[in-house]
Tab-separated table of C-alpha atoms and ligand atoms in Angstrom:
chain	number	residue	atom	x	y	z
A	769	UNK	CA	-0.037	0.113	0.106
A	770	UNK	CA	1.378	3.550	-1.467
A	771	UNK	CA	0.098	5.781	2.060
A	772	UNK	CA	2.377	8.874	1.320
A	773	UNK	CA	2.611	12.344	-0.745
A	774	UNK	CA	5.531	12.501	0.730
A	775	UNK	CA	6.322	15.699	2.850
A	776	UNK	CA	3.905	18.563	1.735
A	777	UNK	CA	4.993	22.679	3.258
A	778	UNK	CA	1.978	23.399	4.910
A	779	UNK	CA	2.479	27.478	4.089
A	780	UNK	CA	2.664	27.478	0.092
A	781	UNK	CA	1.595	23.617	-0.517
A	782	UNK	CA	5.177	22.528	-2.081
A	783	UNK	CA	5.734	18.808	-1.861
A	784	UNK	CA	9.305	16.872	-0.987
A	785	UNK	CA	9.991	13.493	-1.060
A	786	UNK	CA	10.144	11.755	2.509
A	787	UNK	CA	13.191	12.060	3.118
A	788	UNK	CA	14.277	13.726	6.829
A	789	UNK	CA	14.049	17.130	5.464
A	790	UNK	CA	11.863	19.535	7.998
A	791	UNK	CA	11.546	22.758	6.495
A	792	UNK	CA	10.854	24.362	2.904
A	793	UNK	CA	13.063	25.744	1.089
A	794	UNK	CA	11.541	28.186	-0.419
A	795	UNK	CA	9.669	30.361	2.188
A	796	UNK	CA	11.048	28.105	5.312
A	797	UNK	CA	7.727	27.212	6.021
A	798	UNK	CA	7.559	23.702	8.321
A	799	UNK	CA	6.877	20.628	6.088
A	800	UNK	CA	4.227	18.039	7.276
A	801	UNK	CA	3.738	14.275	5.645
A	802	UNK	CA	1.057	13.966	3.293
A	803	UNK	CA	-1.334	10.806	3.339
A	804	UNK	CA	-3.105	9.439	0.590
A	805	UNK	CA	-6.210	10.109	2.287
A	806	UNK	CA	-8.165	7.859	-0.600
A	807	UNK	CA	-6.210	4.431	0.343
A	808	UNK	CA	-6.761	4.902	3.458
A	809	UNK	CA	-10.315	4.997	2.975
A	810	UNK	CA	-10.174	1.536	1.743
A	811	UNK	CA	-8.350	-0.120	4.276
A	812	UNK	CA	-8.694	1.197	7.356
A	813	UNK	CA	-11.605	0.977	9.271
A	814	UNK	CA	-12.400	0.478	12.683
A	815	UNK	CA	-12.216	-3.604	12.216
A	816	UNK	CA	-8.716	-3.273	11.143
A	817	UNK	CA	-8.153	-1.183	14.044
A	818	UNK	CA	-9.763	-3.172	16.656
A	819	UNK	CA	-7.965	-6.311	15.105
A	820	UNK	CA	-4.167	-4.361	15.921
A	821	UNK	CA	-2.255	-4.822	19.184
A	822	UNK	CA	-3.082	-2.633	22.477
A	823	UNK	CA	-0.660	-0.015	21.825
A	824	UNK	CA	-0.634	2.790	19.493
A	825	UNK	CA	0.743	0.527	16.720
A	826	UNK	CA	-3.331	-0.124	16.191
A	827	UNK	CA	-2.748	3.231	13.840
A	828	UNK	CA	-0.383	2.357	12.163
A	829	UNK	CA	-1.758	2.737	8.586
A	830	UNK	CA	-2.147	6.248	9.665
A	831	UNK	CA	2.069	6.822	10.641
A	832	UNK	CA	4.445	7.689	8.590
A	833	UNK	CA	6.395	4.023	8.962
A	834	UNK	CA	6.950	1.952	5.895
A	835	UNK	CA	7.232	-1.617	7.793
A	836	UNK	CA	6.654	-2.500	11.411
A	837	UNK	CA	7.906	-0.194	14.119
A	838	UNK	CA	11.784	-0.876	15.277
A	839	UNK	CA	11.383	0.577	19.083
A	840	UNK	CA	8.551	0.820	21.657
A	841	UNK	CA	5.964	-1.755	21.027
A	842	UNK	CA	4.266	-0.838	23.792
A	843	UNK	CA	4.336	2.889	23.854
A	844	UNK	CA	0.444	3.869	23.967
A	845	UNK	CA	-2.701	2.900	24.872
A	846	UNK	CA	-2.847	4.368	27.695
A	847	UNK	CA	-6.635	4.116	29.877
A	848	UNK	CA	-8.804	6.710	29.344
A	849	UNK	CA	-10.590	7.349	32.716
A	850	UNK	CA	-14.099	8.289	33.434
A	851	UNK	CA	-13.597	11.220	36.271
A	852	UNK	CA	-16.539	11.044	38.489
A	853	UNK	CA	-14.608	12.484	41.342
A	854	UNK	CA	-13.239	15.676	39.989
A	855	UNK	CA	-16.299	15.864	37.682
A	856	UNK	CA	-17.822	16.086	40.779
A	857	UNK	CA	-15.330	19.189	42.761
A	858	UNK	CA	-15.022	20.782	39.023
A	859	UNK	CA	-18.966	20.820	38.823
A	860	UNK	CA	-19.209	19.591	35.270
A	861	UNK	CA	-21.493	16.432	34.361
A	862	UNK	CA	-18.928	14.558	31.530
A	863	UNK	CA	-14.930	14.510	32.447
A	864	UNK	CA	-12.154	12.591	31.607
A	865	UNK	CA	-8.905	11.709	32.140
A	866	UNK	CA	-6.900	10.161	28.778
A	867	UNK	CA	-4.127	8.987	31.019
A	868	UNK	CA	-0.011	9.559	29.620
A	869	UNK	CA	1.017	9.733	32.840
A	870	UNK	CA	1.460	5.370	32.760
A	871	UNK	CA	3.171	4.951	28.642
A	872	UNK	CA	4.849	3.197	28.386
A	873	UNK	CA	7.893	2.965	28.500
A	874	UNK	CA	9.199	6.273	30.119
A	875	UNK	CA	5.799	7.347	31.290
A	876	UNK	CA	4.882	10.349	28.943
A	877	UNK	CA	3.231	10.894	26.215
A	878	UNK	CA	6.408	11.483	24.532
A	879	UNK	CA	7.364	8.076	24.160
A	880	UNK	CA	4.463	8.248	21.453
A	881	UNK	CA	6.617	10.754	19.562
A	882	UNK	CA	9.487	9.817	19.599
A	883	UNK	CA	8.988	5.172	18.369
A	884	UNK	CA	8.318	6.811	15.397
A	885	UNK	CA	11.044	8.943	15.024
A	886	UNK	CA	13.425	5.985	16.455
A	887	UNK	CA	11.647	3.913	14.132
A	888	UNK	CA	12.394	6.529	10.838
A	889	UNK	CA	16.297	7.263	11.886
A	890	UNK	CA	16.657	3.181	11.265
A	891	UNK	CA	14.198	3.452	8.120
A	892	UNK	CA	17.027	6.131	6.809
A	893	UNK	CA	20.235	3.925	7.958
A	894	UNK	CA	21.317	7.012	10.925
A	895	UNK	CA	23.938	5.173	13.534
A	896	UNK	CA	23.128	8.615	15.527
A	897	UNK	CA	19.150	9.833	17.264
A	898	UNK	CA	20.017	13.611	19.151
A	899	UNK	CA	17.945	15.739	21.004
A	900	UNK	CA	16.580	19.246	22.843
A	901	UNK	CA	15.002	18.410	25.734
A	902	UNK	CA	12.697	20.188	28.243
A	903	UNK	CA	12.561	16.874	30.161
A	904	UNK	CA	10.327	13.885	29.527
A	905	UNK	CA	12.217	13.434	25.527
A	906	UNK	CA	15.099	12.979	26.981
A	907	UNK	CA	13.421	10.694	29.126
A	908	UNK	CA	11.924	9.103	26.022
A	909	UNK	CA	15.193	9.348	23.427
A	910	UNK	CA	17.789	7.853	25.595
A	911	UNK	CA	15.541	4.617	26.078
A	912	UNK	CA	14.327	4.298	22.912
A	913	UNK	CA	18.009	3.626	21.912
A	914	UNK	CA	19.413	2.038	23.687
A	915	UNK	CA	16.411	-0.336	22.725
A	916	UNK	CA	17.165	0.654	19.360
A	917	UNK	CA	20.965	0.420	19.714
A	918	UNK	CA	21.406	3.286	18.756
A	919	UNK	CA	23.612	5.935	19.905
A	920	UNK	CA	22.304	8.991	21.435
A	921	UNK	CA	23.431	12.825	22.303
A	922	UNK	CA	20.875	14.754	24.493
A	923	UNK	CA	20.730	18.624	24.815
A	924	UNK	CA	18.818	19.932	28.642
A	925	UNK	CA	18.772	23.252	30.166
A	926	UNK	CA	21.166	22.473	32.950
A	927	UNK	CA	18.382	23.419	35.560
A	928	UNK	CA	16.447	20.380	35.194
A	929	UNK	CA	14.471	18.771	38.003
A	930	UNK	CA	16.883	15.548	39.667
A	931	UNK	CA	14.656	13.186	38.307
A	932	UNK	CA	14.402	14.057	34.534
A	933	UNK	CA	18.305	14.012	34.546
A	934	UNK	CA	18.653	10.873	35.983
A	935	UNK	CA	15.663	8.978	34.059
A	936	UNK	CA	17.735	10.192	31.236
A	937	UNK	CA	21.357	9.177	32.662
A	938	UNK	CA	20.366	5.663	34.011
A	939	UNK	CA	20.108	4.756	29.317
A	940	UNK	CA	23.232	5.695	28.906
A	941	UNK	CA	22.924	8.339	26.387
A	942	UNK	CA	25.647	11.342	26.458
A	943	UNK	CA	23.927	14.063	28.228
A	944	UNK	CA	25.124	17.822	27.101
A	945	UNK	CA	23.597	19.867	30.213
A	946	UNK	CA	23.753	23.661	28.243
A	947	UNK	CA	23.787	26.451	30.585
A	948	UNK	CA	21.041	28.178	29.244
A	949	UNK	CA	16.584	28.188	28.943
A	950	UNK	CA	15.295	25.750	26.577
A	951	UNK	CA	14.894	27.980	23.723
A	952	UNK	CA	19.407	28.885	23.725
A	953	UNK	CA	19.776	25.029	23.943
A	954	UNK	CA	16.902	23.972	20.796
A	955	UNK	CA	19.286	26.902	18.990
A	956	UNK	CA	22.533	25.052	19.810
A	957	UNK	CA	20.478	22.124	17.718
A	958	UNK	CA	19.711	23.820	15.018
A	959	UNK	CA	23.087	24.097	14.694
A	960	UNK	CA	24.407	21.174	15.080
A	961	UNK	CA	22.144	19.497	13.320
A	962	UNK	CA	23.645	21.087	10.265
A	963	UNK	CA	26.900	20.389	11.243
A	964	UNK	CA	26.961	16.226	11.548
A	965	UNK	CA	24.176	13.973	10.517
A	966	UNK	CA	22.641	12.580	12.699
A	967	UNK	CA	18.808	12.101	13.928
A	968	UNK	CA	17.063	15.088	15.793
A	969	UNK	CA	13.768	13.935	17.127
A	970	UNK	CA	11.952	17.733	16.895
A	971	UNK	CA	14.665	19.179	14.599
A	972	UNK	CA	15.083	17.167	10.858
A	973	UNK	CA	12.812	14.539	12.299
A	974	UNK	CA	10.140	17.231	13.455
A	975	UNK	CA	7.844	15.644	10.517
A	976	UNK	CA	7.646	12.497	11.212
A	977	UNK	CA	8.632	12.624	15.239
A	978	UNK	CA	4.816	14.967	15.878
A	979	UNK	CA	2.824	12.615	14.222
A	980	UNK	CA	3.268	10.188	16.992
A	981	UNK	CA	1.542	12.070	18.600
A	982	UNK	CA	-1.663	11.180	16.314
A	983	UNK	CA	-1.928	8.870	18.071
A	984	UNK	CA	-2.872	10.323	21.329
A	985	UNK	CA	-6.512	12.395	19.484
A	986	UNK	CA	-7.125	8.571	17.602
A	987	UNK	CA	-7.299	6.818	21.082
A	988	UNK	CA	-9.312	9.491	22.361
A	989	UNK	CA	-11.947	8.833	19.887
A	990	UNK	CA	-11.468	5.533	20.304
A	991	UNK	CA	-11.784	4.532	22.982
A	992	UNK	CA	-14.845	7.162	23.971
A	993	UNK	CA	-17.006	4.731	21.346
A	994	UNK	CA	-16.145	6.489	18.734
A	995	UNK	CA	-16.890	9.780	19.499
A	996	UNK	CA	-15.247	12.700	19.599
A	997	UNK	CA	-16.076	14.585	22.655
A	998	UNK	CA	-16.738	17.642	23.195
A	999	UNK	CA	-13.945	19.308	24.624
A	1000	UNK	CA	-10.222	18.507	24.780
A	1001	UNK	CA	-7.817	20.578	27.065
A	1002	UNK	CA	-4.074	20.437	26.538
A	1003	UNK	CA	-0.406	21.195	27.418
A	1004	UNK	CA	1.307	23.128	25.140
A	1005	UNK	CA	5.131	23.552	25.181
A	1006	UNK	CA	5.747	24.131	21.600
A	1007	UNK	CA	2.176	23.023	20.386
A	1008	UNK	CA	2.856	20.441	18.452
A	1009	UNK	CA	0.371	17.590	20.416
A	1010	UNK	CA	-3.028	19.463	20.572
A	1011	UNK	CA	-2.592	20.238	16.955
A	1012	UNK	CA	-2.058	17.003	15.550
A	1013	UNK	CA	-4.807	16.264	18.645
A	1014	UNK	CA	-7.088	18.131	16.326
A	1015	UNK	CA	-5.100	16.605	13.077
A	1016	UNK	CA	-6.134	13.009	14.144
A	1017	UNK	CA	-10.082	13.538	14.648
A	1018	UNK	CA	-10.479	14.802	11.910
A	1019	UNK	CA	-8.431	12.661	9.866
A	1020	UNK	CA	-10.356	9.912	11.640
A	1021	UNK	CA	-13.877	11.797	10.186
A	1022	UNK	CA	-12.555	11.877	6.399
A	1023	UNK	CA	-11.845	8.137	6.698
A	1024	UNK	CA	-15.689	8.229	8.384
A	1025	UNK	CA	-14.012	6.186	12.263
A	1026	UNK	CA	-16.504	9.145	13.894
A	1027	UNK	CA	-20.441	9.011	15.289
A	1028	UNK	CA	-22.011	12.015	15.221
A	1029	UNK	CA	-21.017	15.323	14.356
A	1030	UNK	CA	-17.456	16.586	15.171
A	1031	UNK	CA	-17.409	19.418	17.199
A	1032	UNK	CA	-14.265	18.901	19.369
A	1033	UNK	CA	-13.401	22.767	21.249
A	1034	UNK	CA	-9.945	22.279	21.697
A	1035	UNK	CA	-7.604	24.120	24.430
A	1036	UNK	CA	-4.304	25.096	25.497
A	1037	UNK	CA	-3.212	25.361	29.352
A	1038	UNK	CA	0.421	27.120	29.705
A	1039	UNK	CA	1.862	28.126	32.475
A	1040	UNK	CA	2.054	31.153	33.679
A	1041	UNK	CA	5.394	31.557	33.627
A	1042	UNK	CA	5.912	30.390	30.756
A	1043	UNK	CA	2.170	31.626	28.365
A	1044	UNK	CA	2.808	32.762	24.826
A	1045	UNK	CA	0.120	30.434	23.232
A	1046	UNK	CA	-2.072	31.882	25.347
A	1047	UNK	CA	-1.144	35.147	25.827
A	1048	UNK	CA	-2.082	34.946	21.475
A	1049	UNK	CA	-5.332	33.483	22.146
A	1050	UNK	CA	-6.630	35.568	25.336
A	1051	UNK	CA	-4.928	38.859	22.806
A	1052	UNK	CA	-6.897	37.004	20.051
A	1053	UNK	CA	-3.035	37.264	17.694
A	1054	UNK	CA	-1.803	35.697	15.663
A	1055	UNK	CA	1.306	37.021	16.187
A	1056	UNK	CA	3.905	35.600	18.855
A	1057	UNK	CA	5.585	36.911	21.361
A	1058	UNK	CA	8.570	35.522	22.352
A	1059	UNK	CA	8.960	35.168	26.520
A	1060	UNK	CA	12.073	33.860	28.984
A	1061	UNK	CA	10.117	31.138	31.314
A	1062	UNK	CA	9.428	30.902	34.953
A	1063	UNK	CA	8.220	27.467	35.924
A	1064	UNK	CA	7.926	24.836	37.599
A	1065	UNK	CA	6.184	23.462	35.012
A	1066	UNK	CA	9.443	23.005	33.406
A	1067	UNK	CA	8.177	20.535	30.603
A	1068	UNK	CA	5.777	22.890	29.273
A	1069	UNK	CA	8.832	26.021	30.041
A	1070	UNK	CA	9.540	26.366	26.342
A	1071	UNK	CA	9.076	31.097	25.579
A	1072	UNK	CA	9.612	30.599	21.787
A	1073	UNK	CA	7.124	27.247	20.736
A	1074	UNK	CA	8.199	25.543	17.275
A	1075	UNK	CA	4.324	25.788	16.166
A	1076	UNK	CA	2.814	28.509	18.353
A	1077	UNK	CA	1.233	29.715	15.451
A	1078	UNK	CA	-0.068	26.318	14.691
A	1079	UNK	CA	-1.221	25.959	17.938
A	1080	UNK	CA	-2.827	29.158	17.970
A	1081	UNK	CA	-4.849	28.471	14.903
A	1082	UNK	CA	-5.708	25.620	15.967
A	1083	UNK	CA	-7.551	26.201	19.172
A	1084	UNK	CA	-9.684	29.946	17.261
A	1085	UNK	CA	-10.223	26.664	14.280
A	1086	UNK	CA	-12.028	24.604	16.454
A	1087	UNK	CA	-14.151	27.767	18.750
A	1088	UNK	CA	-11.388	26.586	21.872
A	1089	UNK	CA	-9.839	29.066	24.082
A	1090	UNK	CA	-6.751	28.627	26.674
A	1091	UNK	CA	-5.780	29.506	29.598
A	1092	UNK	CA	-2.662	30.247	32.320
A	1093	UNK	CA	-2.387	28.603	35.217
A	1094	UNK	CA	0.461	30.064	38.612
A	1095	UNK	CA	3.071	27.942	39.982
A	1096	UNK	CA	0.512	27.762	43.003
A	1097	UNK	CA	-2.567	27.049	40.788
A	1098	UNK	CA	-0.457	24.038	39.666
A	1099	UNK	CA	0.634	22.100	42.991
A	1100	UNK	CA	-3.059	22.722	43.616
A	1101	UNK	CA	-4.116	20.926	40.369
A	1102	UNK	CA	-1.547	17.815	41.051
A	1103	UNK	CA	-3.192	17.921	44.134
A	1104	UNK	CA	-6.220	17.619	43.213
A	1105	UNK	CA	-6.472	15.018	40.435
A	1106	UNK	CA	-4.134	12.504	42.951
A	1107	UNK	CA	-6.709	13.360	45.684
A	1108	UNK	CA	-9.727	12.832	44.152
A	1109	UNK	CA	-8.576	9.942	41.054
A	1110	UNK	CA	-6.242	8.284	42.570
A	1111	UNK	CA	-3.610	10.066	39.496
A	1112	UNK	CA	-0.162	11.174	40.170
A	1113	UNK	CA	0.661	13.537	37.374
A	1114	UNK	CA	4.322	16.223	37.152
A	1115	UNK	CA	3.343	20.037	36.995
A	1116	UNK	CA	2.508	19.596	33.535
A	1117	UNK	CA	-0.907	17.341	35.116
A	1118	UNK	CA	-1.111	20.177	36.783
A	1119	UNK	CA	-1.297	23.219	34.432
A	1120	UNK	CA	-3.883	21.701	32.343
A	1121	UNK	CA	-6.436	20.538	35.161
A	1122	UNK	CA	-5.668	24.320	36.283
A	1123	UNK	CA	-6.616	25.562	33.054
A	1124	UNK	CA	-9.602	23.117	32.516
A	1125	UNK	CA	-11.131	24.432	35.921
A	1126	UNK	CA	-10.504	27.884	34.773
A	1127	UNK	CA	-11.879	27.302	31.701
A	1128	UNK	CA	-15.557	25.243	33.216
A	1129	UNK	CA	-15.399	28.438	36.034
A	1130	UNK	CA	-16.003	31.002	33.112
A	1131	UNK	CA	-18.247	29.440	31.251
A	1132	UNK	CA	-16.609	28.619	28.201
A	1133	UNK	CA	-16.670	24.403	29.225
A	1134	UNK	CA	-20.568	24.522	29.957
A	1135	UNK	CA	-21.206	22.012	32.313
A	1136	UNK	CA	-22.726	19.810	30.953
A	1137	UNK	CA	-20.951	19.229	27.999
A	1138	UNK	CA	-17.535	16.674	28.246
A	1139	UNK	CA	-14.300	17.297	28.805
A	1140	UNK	CA	-11.930	15.444	27.998
A	1141	UNK	CA	-8.408	16.418	30.375
A	1142	UNK	CA	-4.717	15.850	28.652
A	1143	UNK	CA	-2.882	14.324	31.046
A	1144	UNK	CA	0.716	13.659	29.430
A	1145	UNK	CA	3.880	13.361	32.050
A	1146	UNK	CA	4.224	11.280	35.504
A	1147	UNK	CA	4.839	13.137	38.979
A	1148	UNK	CA	6.874	10.769	39.652
A	1149	UNK	CA	9.412	12.621	38.302
A	1150	UNK	CA	8.503	16.253	39.634
A	1151	UNK	CA	9.265	15.690	43.145
A	1152	UNK	CA	10.779	18.990	43.467
A	1153	UNK	CA	7.532	20.458	43.557
A	1154	UNK	CA	5.975	18.905	46.383
A	1155	UNK	CA	8.745	18.738	48.984
A	1156	UNK	CA	7.964	21.915	50.630
A	1157	UNK	CA	4.158	21.308	50.598
A	1158	UNK	CA	3.677	17.789	51.638
A	1159	UNK	CA	4.354	16.190	54.561
A	1160	UNK	CA	4.490	13.197	57.442
A	1161	UNK	CA	1.714	13.884	59.791
A	1162	UNK	CA	2.829	11.529	62.288
A	1163	UNK	CA	6.049	10.301	63.225
A	1164	UNK	CA	6.230	8.107	66.654
A	1165	UNK	CA	8.437	5.364	68.257
A	1166	UNK	CA	7.621	2.263	67.542
A	1167	UNK	CA	4.659	1.036	70.342
A	1168	UNK	CA	0.305	1.215	70.385
A	1169	UNK	CA	0.757	3.608	72.982
A	1170	UNK	CA	3.093	6.369	71.159
A	1171	UNK	CA	0.252	5.634	68.398
A	1172	UNK	CA	-2.811	6.247	70.655
A	1173	UNK	CA	-1.385	9.679	72.140
A	1174	UNK	CA	-0.829	10.841	68.390
A	1175	UNK	CA	-4.302	9.264	66.516
A	1176	UNK	CA	-5.863	11.280	70.031
A	1177	UNK	CA	-3.868	14.001	68.679
A	1178	UNK	CA	-4.862	14.151	65.500
A	1179	UNK	CA	-8.445	13.844	66.395
A	1180	UNK	CA	-8.266	16.623	68.435
A	1181	UNK	CA	-7.078	19.436	65.708
A	1182	UNK	CA	-9.629	17.478	63.696
A	1183	UNK	CA	-11.835	20.618	62.361
B	58	PLP	C1	6.477	18.041	25.290
B	58	PLP	C2	5.523	17.773	26.609
B	58	PLP	C3	4.305	18.451	26.411
B	58	PLP	C4	3.597	19.400	25.353
B	58	PLP	O1	3.986	18.724	24.008
B	58	PLP	P1	4.140	19.287	22.599
B	58	PLP	O2	3.848	18.807	21.175
B	58	PLP	O3	5.781	20.162	22.636
B	58	PLP	O4	3.146	21.492	22.953
B	58	PLP	C5	2.614	19.319	26.984
B	58	PLP	N1	2.765	17.662	28.455
B	58	PLP	C6	4.784	16.911	28.582
B	58	PLP	C7	4.802	15.603	30.004
B	58	PLP	C8	5.868	17.170	27.909
B	58	PLP	O5	6.667	16.332	28.046
B	59	ZN	ZN1	6.663	26.389	1.407
């Protein structure tokens, strides 16, 4: 089956063969994978998808890989949880959590994009993969490179959380900590990518890499029973995930796989300390003003997002909006999700929960409508955010009388 037309410029529409290129030579626009939907229509059905493996590769026909996955065979198909307790707290009828805090193998949705990028790197015969990362991408690239027996160079801002640094180093990549912001790391990586023949997953492999995020959107629709929700609240860093969830829903519609109308509103969630995309939405302008990040949500701390313009357009086109979350609101969001649903998410998830709450309170999301909140990473990687907030309640000697006294004490203090 010849399913790809190749790559296509998102701005001027010029076509390119499917090779490791990412910018248009004529207008410098970003390139995107272009599928032959007429061909796909004849082979992709609900049955063919359901007959696939319980992983993102059940959507393989809609991903830009030639053969089988080379790495990451168990990535994706994470739980979509009906969050009844959270719904009650938020005062909203139908709330779902798409839970990629348990995405295999590195506990964030980045495994989806990396599995595609590394498979592609092997197809194109690269022996080295690389990335600029705010943390989760570093973990995932290092893990998949190890599995694929490729060399890896990982570039991170030097002030990254210890948990994310460790969860990269354990896979034995070459880890380069750069004294600078993510945006400076990324600029450096563009220069390195020009000089060395490496597969930079989010630079020269970005057109392929970003397609992996579609699987998150496909899963939401399939797991809802082939239905598109009323709202999806998406955490934004570079702004790619939100655009690809939207693309996924539109592709399913094109292929006739969705029941009923598609009227999903896509909402962007960002930290107040690094929210250039949400600022565009609030100011209703397609001009992005870069910021210098200052937030505990480091995985979202991209001040000059590559897909910021397209993320803005996605919210506009779908009729969605956006919300900022302060550091305090981020921590409250993490604790709220943990307390109500038993799900421990990282700071990015705190941003999404806080943003969803604001959008509901503002009436942007109506209380009778269905909303999916995107939880994209695991809390055990960012314990730093909580160390000073949470404390052991009772410290005692190992005796029953000591516990009895402590319990009486606790009860007398309870309100
Ligand atoms: C990278 C990341 C995002 C945002 O992804 P973009 O596609 O860059 O917008 C969201 N959540 C987590 C946990 C991430 O690591
Ligand atoms: Zn172009």
